[in-house]
PDB file of C-alpha atoms in Angstrom:
ATOM      1  CA  PRO A   1      43.431  42.343 -28.421  1.00 83.00           C
ATOM      2  CA  ALA A   2      43.093  39.772 -25.648  1.00 91.00           C
ATOM      3  CA  GLU A   3      46.835  39.657 -24.936  1.00 92.00           C
ATOM      4  CA  MET A   4      47.048  43.428 -24.509  1.00 91.00           C
ATOM      5  CA  ARG A   5      43.949  43.477 -22.301  1.00 91.00           C
ATOM      6  CA  SER A   6      45.528  40.800 -20.138  1.00 94.00           C
ATOM      7  CA  LYS A   7      48.720  42.864 -19.736  1.00 93.00           C
ATOM      8  CA  ILE A   8      46.712  45.961 -18.777  1.00 93.00           C
ATOM      9  CA  LEU A   9      44.690  44.075 -16.175  1.00 92.00           C
ATOM     10  CA  GLU A  10      47.893  42.593 -14.765  1.00 93.00           C
ATOM     11  CA  ARG A  11      49.456  46.052 -14.363  1.00 92.00           C
ATOM     12  CA  THR A  12      46.359  47.525 -12.753  1.00 93.00           C
ATOM     13  CA  LYS A  13      45.872  44.837 -10.116  1.00 93.00           C
ATOM     14  CA  GLY A  14      44.791  46.239  -6.775  1.00 93.00           C
ATOM     15  CA  TYR A  15      42.707  49.011  -8.294  1.00 94.00           C
ATOM     16  CA  ALA A  16      38.985  48.988  -9.008  1.00 94.00           C
ATOM     17  CA  ASP A  17      39.573  49.371 -12.739  1.00 94.00           C
ATOM     18  CA  PRO A  18      42.146  50.793 -15.191  1.00 94.00           C
ATOM     19  CA  VAL A  19      40.637  54.278 -14.941  1.00 96.00           C
ATOM     20  CA  SER A  20      41.049  54.283 -11.157  1.00 96.00           C
ATOM     21  CA  PHE A  21      44.633  53.108 -11.610  1.00 96.00           C
ATOM     22  CA  TYR A  22      45.379  56.012 -13.976  1.00 96.00           C
ATOM     23  CA  VAL A  23      43.739  58.678 -11.809  1.00 97.00           C
ATOM     24  CA  ASP A  24      45.195  57.398  -8.547  1.00 97.00           C
ATOM     25  CA  LYS A  25      48.730  57.047  -9.921  1.00 97.00           C
ATOM     26  CA  ILE A  26      48.693  60.668 -11.107  1.00 97.00           C
ATOM     27  CA  ALA A  27      47.212  61.834  -7.809  1.00 98.00           C
ATOM     28  CA  GLU A  28      49.772  59.880  -5.774  1.00 97.00           C
ATOM     29  CA  GLY A  29      52.701  61.327  -7.706  1.00 97.00           C
ATOM     30  CA  VAL A  30      51.472  64.915  -7.624  1.00 98.00           C
ATOM     31  CA  ALA A  31      50.508  64.680  -3.945  1.00 98.00           C
ATOM     32  CA  SER A  32      53.942  63.348  -2.975  1.00 98.00           C
ATOM     33  CA  LEU A  33      55.626  66.382  -4.502  1.00 97.00           C
ATOM     34  CA  ALA A  34      53.027  68.868  -3.260  1.00 98.00           C
ATOM     35  CA  ALA A  35      53.191  67.563   0.310  1.00 98.00           C
ATOM     36  CA  SER A  36      56.990  67.831   0.356  1.00 97.00           C
ATOM     37  CA  VAL A  37      56.861  71.615  -0.086  1.00 97.00           C
ATOM     38  CA  TYR A  38      53.458  72.489   1.411  1.00 97.00           C
ATOM     39  CA  PRO A  39      52.324  75.247   1.854  1.00 96.00           C
ATOM     40  CA  LYS A  40      54.686  76.605  -0.800  1.00 96.00           C
ATOM     41  CA  ARG A  41      53.289  76.657  -4.325  1.00 95.00           C
ATOM     42  CA  ILE A  42      54.015  73.827  -6.716  1.00 96.00           C
ATOM     43  CA  ILE A  43      53.296  74.129 -10.418  1.00 96.00           C
ATOM     44  CA  VAL A  44      52.275  70.917 -12.171  1.00 97.00           C
ATOM     45  CA  ARG A  45      52.649  70.861 -15.924  1.00 96.00           C
ATOM     46  CA  LEU A  46      49.881  68.735 -17.380  1.00 97.00           C
ATOM     47  CA  SER A  47      50.724  66.005 -19.889  1.00 96.00           C
ATOM     48  CA  ASP A  48      52.729  66.959 -22.948  1.00 95.00           C
ATOM     49  CA  PHE A  49      53.691  63.650 -24.527  1.00 94.00           C
ATOM     50  CA  LYS A  50      53.993  63.658 -28.291  1.00 95.00           C
ATOM     51  CA  SER A  51      52.213  61.051 -30.439  1.00 95.00           C
ATOM     52  CA  ASN A  52      55.397  59.008 -30.930  1.00 95.00           C
ATOM     53  CA  GLU A  53      55.887  58.909 -27.135  1.00 95.00           C
ATOM     54  CA  TYR A  54      52.317  57.806 -26.463  1.00 94.00           C
ATOM     55  CA  LYS A  55      52.642  55.249 -29.254  1.00 95.00           C
ATOM     56  CA  SER A  56      55.518  53.552 -27.411  1.00 94.00           C
ATOM     57  CA  LEU A  57      53.244  52.856 -24.416  1.00 93.00           C
ATOM     58  CA  LEU A  58      51.136  49.754 -23.920  1.00 92.00           C
ATOM     59  CA  GLY A  59      48.128  50.096 -26.240  1.00 92.00           C
ATOM     60  CA  GLY A  60      49.522  53.210 -27.900  1.00 93.00           C
ATOM     61  CA  PRO A  61      49.758  51.812 -31.445  1.00 93.00           C
ATOM     62  CA  LEU A  62      45.982  51.250 -31.440  1.00 92.00           C
ATOM     63  CA  PHE A  63      45.205  54.932 -30.956  1.00 93.00           C
ATOM     64  CA  GLU A  64      48.107  57.169 -31.943  1.00 94.00           C
ATOM     65  CA  PRO A  65      48.645  58.637 -35.424  1.00 93.00           C
ATOM     66  CA  ASP A  66      51.865  58.489 -37.432  1.00 94.00           C
ATOM     67  CA  GLU A  67      53.265  62.008 -37.631  1.00 94.00           C
ATOM     68  CA  GLU A  68      56.224  63.234 -39.656  1.00 90.00           C
ATOM     69  CA  ASN A  69      57.147  65.774 -36.971  1.00 89.00           C
ATOM     70  CA  PRO A  70      55.468  64.987 -33.615  1.00 92.00           C
ATOM     71  CA  MET A  71      57.327  67.880 -31.976  1.00 91.00           C
ATOM     72  CA  ILE A  72      54.917  70.322 -33.650  1.00 93.00           C
ATOM     73  CA  GLY A  73      52.023  67.930 -34.020  1.00 94.00           C
ATOM     74  CA  PHE A  74      49.277  66.472 -31.829  1.00 96.00           C
ATOM     75  CA  ARG A  75      50.376  67.682 -28.393  1.00 96.00           C
ATOM     76  CA  GLY A  76      49.642  70.027 -25.512  1.00 97.00           C
ATOM     77  CA  ALA A  77      46.519  72.144 -25.345  1.00 97.00           C
ATOM     78  CA  GLY A  78      45.470  71.195 -28.870  1.00 96.00           C
ATOM     79  CA  ARG A  79      45.386  67.543 -27.853  1.00 97.00           C
ATOM     80  CA  TYR A  80      43.414  68.298 -24.662  1.00 97.00           C
ATOM     81  CA  ALA A  81      40.551  69.883 -26.559  1.00 95.00           C
ATOM     82  CA  ASP A  82      40.408  67.309 -29.362  1.00 96.00           C
ATOM     83  CA  GLN A  83      37.597  64.771 -29.079  1.00 95.00           C
ATOM     84  CA  ALA A  84      40.113  61.970 -29.641  1.00 94.00           C
ATOM     85  CA  PHE A  85      41.887  62.795 -26.360  1.00 96.00           C
ATOM     86  CA  ARG A  86      39.547  64.952 -24.321  1.00 97.00           C
ATOM     87  CA  GLU A  87      38.341  62.114 -22.050  1.00 96.00           C
ATOM     88  CA  CYS A  88      41.957  61.318 -21.147  1.00 96.00           C
ATOM     89  CA  PHE A  89      42.620  64.958 -20.317  1.00 97.00           C
ATOM     90  CA  GLU A  90      39.536  65.027 -18.124  1.00 98.00           C
ATOM     91  CA  LEU A  91      40.966  62.104 -16.120  1.00 98.00           C
ATOM     92  CA  GLU A  92      44.055  64.210 -15.408  1.00 98.00           C
ATOM     93  CA  LEU A  93      41.753  66.925 -14.131  1.00 98.00           C
ATOM     94  CA  VAL A  94      39.975  64.423 -11.873  1.00 98.00           C
ATOM     95  CA  ALA A  95      43.373  63.555 -10.381  1.00 98.00           C
ATOM     96  CA  ILE A  96      44.358  67.209  -9.835  1.00 98.00           C
ATOM     97  CA  LYS A  97      40.971  67.944  -8.260  1.00 98.00           C
ATOM     98  CA  LYS A  98      41.440  64.967  -5.941  1.00 98.00           C
ATOM     99  CA  VAL A  99      44.838  66.250  -4.815  1.00 98.00           C
ATOM    100  CA  ARG A 100      43.612  69.794  -4.207  1.00 98.00           C
ATOM    101  CA  GLU A 101      40.262  69.030  -2.606  1.00 97.00           C
ATOM    102  CA  GLU A 102      40.252  65.510  -1.121  1.00 97.00           C
ATOM    103  CA  MET A 103      43.885  65.567  -0.012  1.00 97.00           C
ATOM    104  CA  GLY A 104      43.821  69.256   0.908  1.00 97.00           C
ATOM    105  CA  LEU A 105      46.939  70.172  -1.065  1.00 98.00           C
ATOM    106  CA  SER A 106      45.666  73.509  -2.337  1.00 97.00           C
ATOM    107  CA  ASN A 107      49.233  74.652  -3.053  1.00 98.00           C
ATOM    108  CA  VAL A 108      49.000  72.803  -6.377  1.00 98.00           C
ATOM    109  CA  GLU A 109      48.798  75.031  -9.428  1.00 98.00           C
ATOM    110  CA  VAL A 110      48.570  73.785 -13.007  1.00 98.00           C
ATOM    111  CA  MET A 111      50.401  74.705 -16.162  1.00 98.00           C
ATOM    112  CA  ILE A 112      49.129  74.225 -19.706  1.00 98.00           C
ATOM    113  CA  PRO A 113      51.697  73.439 -22.420  1.00 98.00           C
ATOM    114  CA  PHE A 114      51.846  74.271 -26.123  1.00 98.00           C
ATOM    115  CA  VAL A 115      48.972  76.769 -26.312  1.00 98.00           C
ATOM    116  CA  ARG A 116      48.996  77.837 -29.941  1.00 98.00           C
ATOM    117  CA  THR A 117      46.151  80.370 -30.008  1.00 98.00           C
ATOM    118  CA  LEU A 118      43.975  82.550 -27.773  1.00 98.00           C
ATOM    119  CA  ASP A 119      40.953  80.441 -28.745  1.00 98.00           C
ATOM    120  CA  MET A 120      42.816  77.363 -27.547  1.00 98.00           C
ATOM    121  CA  ALA A 121      43.584  79.128 -24.260  1.00 98.00           C
ATOM    122  CA  LYS A 122      39.909  79.862 -23.733  1.00 98.00           C
ATOM    123  CA  GLU A 123      38.798  76.364 -24.697  1.00 98.00           C
ATOM    124  CA  VAL A 124      41.162  74.637 -22.251  1.00 98.00           C
ATOM    125  CA  ASN A 125      40.066  76.949 -19.434  1.00 98.00           C
ATOM    126  CA  ASP A 126      36.431  76.143 -20.254  1.00 98.00           C
ATOM    127  CA  ILE A 127      37.107  72.390 -20.142  1.00 98.00           C
ATOM    128  CA  MET A 128      38.831  72.750 -16.801  1.00 98.00           C
ATOM    129  CA  ALA A 129      35.945  74.791 -15.381  1.00 98.00           C
ATOM    130  CA  LYS A 130      33.416  72.164 -16.515  1.00 98.00           C
ATOM    131  CA  ASN A 131      35.463  69.572 -14.641  1.00 97.00           C
ATOM    132  CA  GLY A 132      35.506  71.484 -11.358  1.00 97.00           C
ATOM    133  CA  LEU A 133      38.814  73.292 -11.793  1.00 98.00           C
ATOM    134  CA  LYS A 134      37.849  76.862 -12.538  1.00 98.00           C
ATOM    135  CA  ARG A 135      40.657  79.380 -12.533  1.00 98.00           C
ATOM    136  CA  GLY A 136      40.414  81.619  -9.460  1.00 97.00           C
ATOM    137  CA  GLU A 137      38.092  79.338  -7.477  1.00 96.00           C
ATOM    138  CA  ASN A 138      39.545  77.939  -4.246  1.00 95.00           C
ATOM    139  CA  GLY A 139      42.725  79.793  -5.038  1.00 96.00           C
ATOM    140  CA  LEU A 140      43.452  77.795  -8.190  1.00 98.00           C
ATOM    141  CA  LYS A 141      46.047  79.386 -10.444  1.00 98.00           C
ATOM    142  CA  VAL A 142      46.396  78.308 -14.057  1.00 98.00           C
ATOM    143  CA  ASN A 143      49.724  79.037 -15.710  1.00 98.00           C
ATOM    144  CA  MET A 144      50.905  78.602 -19.289  1.00 98.00           C
ATOM    145  CA  MET A 145      54.058  77.337 -20.906  1.00 98.00           C
ATOM    146  CA  ALA A 146      55.318  80.231 -23.040  1.00 98.00           C
ATOM    147  CA  GLU A 147      57.172  78.379 -25.766  1.00 97.00           C
ATOM    148  CA  LEU A 148      55.769  79.410 -29.147  1.00 98.00           C
ATOM    149  CA  PRO A 149      56.299  82.486 -31.330  1.00 98.00           C
ATOM    150  CA  SER A 150      52.553  83.167 -31.003  1.00 98.00           C
ATOM    151  CA  ASN A 151      53.034  83.331 -27.222  1.00 98.00           C
ATOM    152  CA  VAL A 152      55.712  85.984 -27.748  1.00 98.00           C
ATOM    153  CA  PHE A 153      53.727  88.112 -30.193  1.00 98.00           C
ATOM    154  CA  LEU A 154      50.623  87.967 -27.970  1.00 98.00           C
ATOM    155  CA  ALA A 155      52.389  87.850 -24.603  1.00 98.00           C
ATOM    156  CA  GLU A 156      50.040  90.421 -23.067  1.00 98.00           C
ATOM    157  CA  GLU A 157      46.862  88.897 -24.494  1.00 98.00           C
ATOM    158  CA  PHE A 158      47.559  85.335 -23.299  1.00 98.00           C
ATOM    159  CA  LEU A 159      47.775  86.667 -19.746  1.00 98.00           C
ATOM    160  CA  ASP A 160      44.040  87.395 -19.915  1.00 98.00           C
ATOM    161  CA  TYR A 161      43.596  83.625 -19.637  1.00 98.00           C
ATOM    162  CA  PHE A 162      46.494  82.679 -17.352  1.00 98.00           C
ATOM    163  CA  ASP A 163      48.036  83.673 -14.028  1.00 98.00           C
ATOM    164  CA  GLY A 164      51.618  83.475 -15.165  1.00 98.00           C
ATOM    165  CA  TYR A 165      54.182  81.981 -17.500  1.00 98.00           C
ATOM    166  CA  SER A 166      56.808  79.314 -17.356  1.00 97.00           C
ATOM    167  CA  ILE A 167      59.020  79.822 -20.371  1.00 97.00           C
ATOM    168  CA  GLY A 168      59.799  76.599 -22.214  1.00 94.00           C
ATOM    169  CA  SER A 169      63.126  77.705 -23.579  1.00 93.00           C
ATOM    170  CA  ASN A 170      63.851  74.441 -25.427  1.00 92.00           C
ATOM    171  CA  ASP A 171      60.775  74.620 -27.643  1.00 95.00           C
ATOM    172  CA  LEU A 172      60.965  78.401 -27.902  1.00 96.00           C
ATOM    173  CA  THR A 173      64.532  78.187 -29.195  1.00 95.00           C
ATOM    174  CA  GLN A 174      63.632  75.408 -31.613  1.00 94.00           C
ATOM    175  CA  LEU A 175      60.688  77.280 -33.079  1.00 96.00           C
ATOM    176  CA  THR A 176      62.332  80.712 -33.105  1.00 97.00           C
ATOM    177  CA  LEU A 177      65.396  79.444 -34.962  1.00 96.00           C
ATOM    178  CA  GLY A 178      63.441  77.002 -37.122  1.00 95.00           C
ATOM    179  CA  LEU A 179      65.355  73.845 -36.249  1.00 91.00           C
ATOM    180  CA  ASP A 180      64.594  70.350 -35.039  1.00 86.00           C
ATOM    181  CA  ARG A 181      66.409  69.831 -31.751  1.00 80.00           C
ATOM    182  CA  ASP A 182      66.137  66.062 -32.225  1.00 80.00           C
ATOM    183  CA  SER A 183      68.228  66.272 -35.397  1.00 85.00           C
ATOM    184  CA  GLY A 184      71.961  65.892 -35.006  1.00 87.00           C
ATOM    185  CA  LEU A 185      72.424  67.647 -38.341  1.00 93.00           C
ATOM    186  CA  VAL A 186      71.348  71.028 -36.953  1.00 91.00           C
ATOM    187  CA  ALA A 187      72.000  70.565 -33.230  1.00 87.00           C
ATOM    188  CA  LYS A 188      75.055  72.818 -33.376  1.00 90.00           C
ATOM    189  CA  HIS A 189      72.794  75.784 -34.149  1.00 93.00           C
ATOM    190  CA  PHE A 190      70.645  75.293 -31.036  1.00 92.00           C
ATOM    191  CA  ASP A 191      71.539  78.076 -28.606  1.00 93.00           C
ATOM    192  CA  GLU A 192      69.168  79.701 -26.122  1.00 93.00           C
ATOM    193  CA  ARG A 193      71.540  82.671 -25.957  1.00 95.00           C
ATOM    194  CA  ASP A 194      70.929  83.585 -29.590  1.00 96.00           C
ATOM    195  CA  PRO A 195      69.895  87.274 -29.879  1.00 97.00           C
ATOM    196  CA  ALA A 196      66.538  86.365 -31.446  1.00 98.00           C
ATOM    197  CA  VAL A 197      65.720  83.978 -28.596  1.00 97.00           C
ATOM    198  CA  LYS A 198      66.826  86.473 -25.954  1.00 97.00           C
ATOM    199  CA  LYS A 199      64.598  89.121 -27.526  1.00 98.00           C
ATOM    200  CA  ALA A 200      61.658  86.713 -27.322  1.00 98.00           C
ATOM    201  CA  LEU A 201      62.468  85.913 -23.702  1.00 98.00           C
ATOM    202  CA  LYS A 202      62.677  89.573 -22.796  1.00 98.00           C
ATOM    203  CA  THR A 203      59.290  90.232 -24.418  1.00 98.00           C
ATOM    204  CA  ILE A 204      57.625  87.491 -22.358  1.00 98.00           C
ATOM    205  CA  ILE A 205      59.259  88.529 -19.092  1.00 98.00           C
ATOM    206  CA  THR A 206      58.419  92.200 -19.630  1.00 98.00           C
ATOM    207  CA  ALA A 207      54.756  91.421 -20.389  1.00 98.00           C
ATOM    208  CA  ALA A 208      54.364  89.302 -17.255  1.00 98.00           C
ATOM    209  CA  LYS A 209      56.099  91.807 -14.976  1.00 98.00           C
ATOM    210  CA  ALA A 210      53.980  94.653 -16.372  1.00 98.00           C
ATOM    211  CA  LYS A 211      50.829  92.798 -15.273  1.00 97.00           C
ATOM    212  CA  GLY A 212      52.297  91.736 -11.926  1.00 97.00           C
ATOM    213  CA  LYS A 213      52.198  88.065 -12.870  1.00 98.00           C
ATOM    214  CA  TYR A 214      54.598  85.193 -12.283  1.00 97.00           C
ATOM    215  CA  VAL A 215      57.230  84.312 -14.875  1.00 98.00           C
ATOM    216  CA  GLY A 216      59.771  81.529 -14.569  1.00 96.00           C
ATOM    217  CA  ILE A 217      61.779  79.410 -16.967  1.00 94.00           C
ATOM    218  CA  CYS A 218      62.317  75.705 -17.472  1.00 89.00           C
ATOM    219  CA  GLY A 219      64.829  74.459 -19.984  1.00 81.00           C
ATOM    220  CA  GLN A 220      68.434  73.450 -20.243  1.00 84.00           C
ATOM    221  CA  GLY A 221      69.952  76.896 -20.808  1.00 85.00           C
ATOM    222  CA  PRO A 222      70.287  78.244 -17.234  1.00 87.00           C
ATOM    223  CA  SER A 223      71.903  74.958 -16.139  1.00 87.00           C
ATOM    224  CA  ASP A 224      74.434  74.943 -18.975  1.00 86.00           C
ATOM    225  CA  PHE A 225      75.327  78.622 -19.044  1.00 88.00           C
ATOM    226  CA  PRO A 226      75.687  80.596 -15.778  1.00 89.00           C
ATOM    227  CA  ASP A 227      75.969  83.819 -17.778  1.00 90.00           C
ATOM    228  CA  PHE A 228      72.565  83.070 -19.302  1.00 92.00           C
ATOM    229  CA  ALA A 229      71.096  82.509 -15.823  1.00 91.00           C
ATOM    230  CA  GLN A 230      72.580  85.840 -14.791  1.00 93.00           C
ATOM    231  CA  TRP A 231      71.036  87.601 -17.798  1.00 95.00           C
ATOM    232  CA  LEU A 232      67.626  86.142 -16.950  1.00 95.00           C
ATOM    233  CA  THR A 233      67.802  87.401 -13.368  1.00 94.00           C
ATOM    234  CA  GLU A 234      68.752  90.834 -14.666  1.00 95.00           C
ATOM    235  CA  GLN A 235      65.569  90.813 -16.792  1.00 96.00           C
ATOM    236  CA  GLY A 236      63.485  90.143 -13.664  1.00 96.00           C
ATOM    237  CA  ILE A 237      62.732  86.406 -13.996  1.00 96.00           C
ATOM    238  CA  ASP A 238      61.036  85.055 -10.843  1.00 96.00           C
ATOM    239  CA  SER A 239      62.464  81.536 -10.894  1.00 93.00           C
ATOM    240  CA  LEU A 240      64.986  79.356 -12.722  1.00 91.00           C
ATOM    241  CA  SER A 241      64.738  75.632 -13.339  1.00 86.00           C
ATOM    242  CA  LEU A 242      68.128  73.970 -12.806  1.00 85.00           C
ATOM    243  CA  ASN A 243      69.542  70.468 -13.067  1.00 83.00           C
ATOM    244  CA  PRO A 244      70.547  69.093  -9.630  1.00 86.00           C
ATOM    245  CA  ASP A 245      74.262  69.137 -10.452  1.00 85.00           C
ATOM    246  CA  SER A 246      74.169  72.774 -11.534  1.00 86.00           C
ATOM    247  CA  VAL A 247      72.216  74.286  -8.615  1.00 87.00           C
ATOM    248  CA  ILE A 248      75.163  75.143  -6.367  1.00 88.00           C
ATOM    249  CA  PRO A 249      77.527  76.357  -9.149  1.00 84.00           C
ATOM    250  CA  THR A 250      74.767  78.580 -10.570  1.00 87.00           C
ATOM    251  CA  TRP A 251      73.852  79.955  -7.137  1.00 83.00           C
ATOM    252  CA  MET A 252      77.513  80.702  -6.468  1.00 88.00           C
ATOM    253  CA  HIS A 253      77.877  82.479  -9.810  1.00 86.00           C
ATOM    254  CA  LEU A 254      74.793  84.614  -9.182  1.00 86.00           C
ATOM    255  CA  ALA A 255      75.901  85.387  -5.618  1.00 88.00           C
ATOM    256  CA  ASN A 256      79.322  86.494  -6.873  1.00 84.00           C
ATOM    257  CA  MET A 257      77.674  88.770  -9.409  1.00 76.00           C
ATOM    258  CA  ASP A 258      75.521  90.295  -6.657  1.00 68.00           C
ATOM    259  CA  ASP A 259      78.601  90.871  -4.501  1.00 64.00           C
ATOM    260  CA  LYS A 260      80.392  92.606  -7.341  1.00 64.00           C
ATOM    261  CA  ALA A 261      77.348  94.790  -8.007  1.00 61.00           C
ATOM    262  CA  ASP A 262      77.193  95.747  -4.304  1.00 58.00           C
ATOM    263  CA  ASP A 263      80.882  96.617  -4.251  1.00 61.00           C
ATOM    264  CA  GLY A 264      80.467  99.009  -7.164  1.00 59.00           C
ATOM    265  CA  PRO A 265      83.331 100.363  -9.243  1.00 52.00           C
ATOM    266  CA  ASN A 266      86.820 100.370  -7.731  1.00 49.00           C
TER     267      ASN A 266
END
């Protein structure tokens, strides 16, 4: 539609074309973060919008499907490899390649979300390689969000395709306990400390440590529950994702636990 085209051109003023706008905006954002910690590693999770989220964007209604449950629908690695979205994914890769090679920020690693199957893991790696981002070349590490029951059951096998895991505890809890975390009717049952979820977490951490690979966690749990953060460190987790307001309290809790462990029994 002419009106929508006009809005897009208005927003992308100053760039050669809308594609350049998209690529450069991603590159600018990633580079800003990567430069702030260089040469320390930074892991960039590639896009994981759901269809309802994309649909709310300018032009989204023209392309996005209506899904009953977008949370387990057209998202993550499955979307990347689909012909309906693959060109968009390849633009993300152009941006990451620009940051790593043109800007020299080789500390950027990538992370692939919602990888349902081993075939999907292979296919996404192949697409990346065809677009100049081959795992292992120029020090590129490719990590995976471990957030599905299939990732738990095949925790060792997925590591044949990835250099490490970041556990997505929100989705993992949702799918392990079989509940929709967007539904207020069942929200009270959402608990990352549930024994079933903790068993899944332990399986993932153990598999990664056994192969000498990175494993971290992103999700709300460690920020909300210091005892949960403590349990994760006891399992050997390499890093915890925390909300800004919970960083110091969680650090203090973990430090106190370390002090008590050093003191030993009275």
